[in-house]
Amino acid sequence: MNNVSLIGRLTADPELRHTQSGTATTRFSIAVDRRVKTGEERQADFINIVAWNQRAEMICKYFSKGQRIGITGSIRTGSYTAQDGSKRYTFEVWADNIDFCDSKNSSSSSYSNNSYDGGNSYSNRQSYRQESAPAPSYSNGSNDDFVDIPTDEDLPF
């Protein structure tokens, strides 16, 4: 099974790009801390990440350099021949799921008072950070929004 879970900090602002067919993509790296023993110097591995379509758009809209991000995905390897004739190998993680790891109140957070609108307005990150749209509300706050589930002793598991 090829499944990877990582938490790290972005080493640079991610940039949204498009393939010739118009598919959104972004490539970036994250610094993932290694476990260290007491008294040892802290070390990190720098892992290359690739995201496609809506995930790429979301990352470019909501994340910036230094923010912690959670990535779940799979390892992809490849190879190519360089201009000097030597064979080079590639290693990257293709992101399947993205998680916010910084708190909403973090000073580096650019998504604290904004919502993901699902549109295509991701290219201008600076103008997005200056917006202050309120988060959407999905409830009117009444008890009618909830359904009472009867409890009995016969559980299905």
PDB file of N, CA and C in Angstrom, residues 1-6 47-50 71-78 89-96:
ATOM      1  N   MET A   1       0.848  -1.174   0.000  1.00  0.00           N
ATOM      2  CA  MET A   1       0.000   0.000   0.000  1.00  0.00           C
ATOM      3  C   MET A   1       0.893   1.236   0.000  1.00  0.00           C
ATOM      4  N   ASN A   2       0.637   2.170  -0.870  1.00  0.00           N
ATOM      5  CA  ASN A   2       1.413   3.394  -1.017  1.00  0.00           C
ATOM      6  C   ASN A   2       0.602   4.535  -0.420  1.00  0.00           C
ATOM      7  N   ASN A   3       0.834   4.824   0.867  1.00  0.00           N
ATOM      8  CA  ASN A   3       0.086   5.857   1.578  1.00  0.00           C
ATOM      9  C   ASN A   3       1.049   6.629   2.468  1.00  0.00           C
ATOM     10  N   VAL A   4       1.059   7.962   2.337  1.00  0.00           N
ATOM     11  CA  VAL A   4       1.970   8.813   3.085  1.00  0.00           C
ATOM     12  C   VAL A   4       1.169   9.882   3.812  1.00  0.00           C
ATOM     13  N   SER A   5       1.520  10.122   5.074  1.00  0.00           N
ATOM     14  CA  SER A   5       0.935  11.219   5.843  1.00  0.00           C
ATOM     15  C   SER A   5       2.063  12.076   6.382  1.00  0.00           C
ATOM     16  N   LEU A   6       2.012  13.375   6.099  1.00  0.00           N
ATOM     17  CA  LEU A   6       3.063  14.299   6.505  1.00  0.00           C
ATOM     18  C   LEU A   6       2.462  15.557   7.105  1.00  0.00           C
ATOM     19  N   ILE A  47      10.416  17.698   1.560  1.00  0.00           N
ATOM     20  CA  ILE A  47       9.657  16.776   0.720  1.00  0.00           C
ATOM     21  C   ILE A  47       8.933  17.565  -0.372  1.00  0.00           C
ATOM     22  N   ASN A  48       9.087  17.126  -1.617  1.00  0.00           N
ATOM     23  CA  ASN A  48       8.385  17.757  -2.742  1.00  0.00           C
ATOM     24  C   ASN A  48       6.960  17.221  -2.820  1.00  0.00           C
ATOM     25  N   ILE A  49       6.010  18.135  -2.980  1.00  0.00           N
ATOM     26  CA  ILE A  49       4.589  17.810  -3.032  1.00  0.00           C
ATOM     27  C   ILE A  49       4.015  18.301  -4.358  1.00  0.00           C
ATOM     28  N   VAL A  50       3.088  17.526  -4.930  1.00  0.00           N
ATOM     29  CA  VAL A  50       2.356  17.921  -6.133  1.00  0.00           C
ATOM     30  C   VAL A  50       0.864  17.813  -5.830  1.00  0.00           C
ATOM     31  N   ILE A  71      -0.576  16.746   4.841  1.00  0.00           N
ATOM     32  CA  ILE A  71      -0.722  16.152   3.505  1.00  0.00           C
ATOM     33  C   ILE A  71      -0.896  14.652   3.664  1.00  0.00           C
ATOM     34  N   THR A  72      -1.887  14.098   3.003  1.00  0.00           N
ATOM     35  CA  THR A  72      -2.023  12.654   2.869  1.00  0.00           C
ATOM     36  C   THR A  72      -2.039  12.368   1.378  1.00  0.00           C
ATOM     37  N   GLY A  73      -1.223  11.410   0.962  1.00  0.00           N
ATOM     38  CA  GLY A  73      -1.150  11.120  -0.460  1.00  0.00           C
ATOM     39  C   GLY A  73      -0.348   9.879  -0.731  1.00  0.00           C
ATOM     40  N   SER A  74       0.259   9.822  -1.912  1.00  0.00           N
ATOM     41  CA  SER A  74       1.043   8.656  -2.307  1.00  0.00           C
ATOM     42  C   SER A  74       2.373   9.111  -2.907  1.00  0.00           C
ATOM     43  N   ILE A  75       3.376   8.261  -2.774  1.00  0.00           N
ATOM     44  CA  ILE A  75       4.700   8.551  -3.320  1.00  0.00           C
ATOM     45  C   ILE A  75       4.707   8.203  -4.806  1.00  0.00           C
ATOM     46  N   ARG A  76       5.267   9.102  -5.595  1.00  0.00           N
ATOM     47  CA  ARG A  76       5.456   8.859  -7.024  1.00  0.00           C
ATOM     48  C   ARG A  76       6.942   9.006  -7.326  1.00  0.00           C
ATOM     49  N   THR A  77       7.485   8.036  -8.019  1.00  0.00           N
ATOM     50  CA  THR A  77       8.885   8.092  -8.413  1.00  0.00           C
ATOM     51  C   THR A  77       8.972   8.078  -9.922  1.00  0.00           C
ATOM     52  N   GLY A  78      10.067   8.569 -10.431  1.00  0.00           N
ATOM     53  CA  GLY A  78      10.285   8.578 -11.873  1.00  0.00           C
ATOM     54  C   GLY A  78      11.753   8.772 -12.170  1.00  0.00           C
ATOM     55  N   TYR A  89      16.769  10.643 -10.864  1.00  0.00           N
ATOM     56  CA  TYR A  89      15.576  10.036 -10.284  1.00  0.00           C
ATOM     57  C   TYR A  89      14.772  11.091  -9.545  1.00  0.00           C
ATOM     58  N   THR A  90      13.456  10.975  -9.629  1.00  0.00           N
ATOM     59  CA  THR A  90      12.577  11.925  -8.957  1.00  0.00           C
ATOM     60  C   THR A  90      11.780  11.205  -7.869  1.00  0.00           C
ATOM     61  N   PHE A  91      11.410  11.970  -6.858  1.00  0.00           N
ATOM     62  CA  PHE A  91      10.628  11.477  -5.734  1.00  0.00           C
ATOM     63  C   PHE A  91       9.720  12.621  -5.302  1.00  0.00           C
ATOM     64  N   GLU A  92       8.422  12.389  -5.267  1.00  0.00           N
ATOM     65  CA  GLU A  92       7.481  13.412  -4.835  1.00  0.00           C
ATOM     66  C   GLU A  92       6.240  12.743  -4.264  1.00  0.00           C
ATOM     67  N   VAL A  93       5.505  13.505  -3.487  1.00  0.00           N
ATOM     68  CA  VAL A  93       4.247  13.023  -2.912  1.00  0.00           C
ATOM     69  C   VAL A  93       3.110  13.720  -3.644  1.00  0.00           C
ATOM     70  N   TRP A  94       2.196  12.935  -4.192  1.00  0.00           N
ATOM     71  CA  TRP A  94       0.997  13.486  -4.825  1.00  0.00           C
ATOM     72  C   TRP A  94      -0.071  13.582  -3.754  1.00  0.00           C
ATOM     73  N   ALA A  95      -0.553  14.786  -3.501  1.00  0.00           N
ATOM     74  CA  ALA A  95      -1.490  15.047  -2.417  1.00  0.00           C
ATOM     75  C   ALA A  95      -2.898  14.583  -2.772  1.00  0.00           C
ATOM     76  N   ASP A  96      -3.481  13.786  -1.885  1.00  0.00           N
ATOM     77  CA  ASP A  96      -4.879  13.375  -2.016  1.00  0.00           C
ATOM     78  C   ASP A  96      -5.774  14.168  -1.076  1.00  0.00           C
TER      79      ASP A  96
END
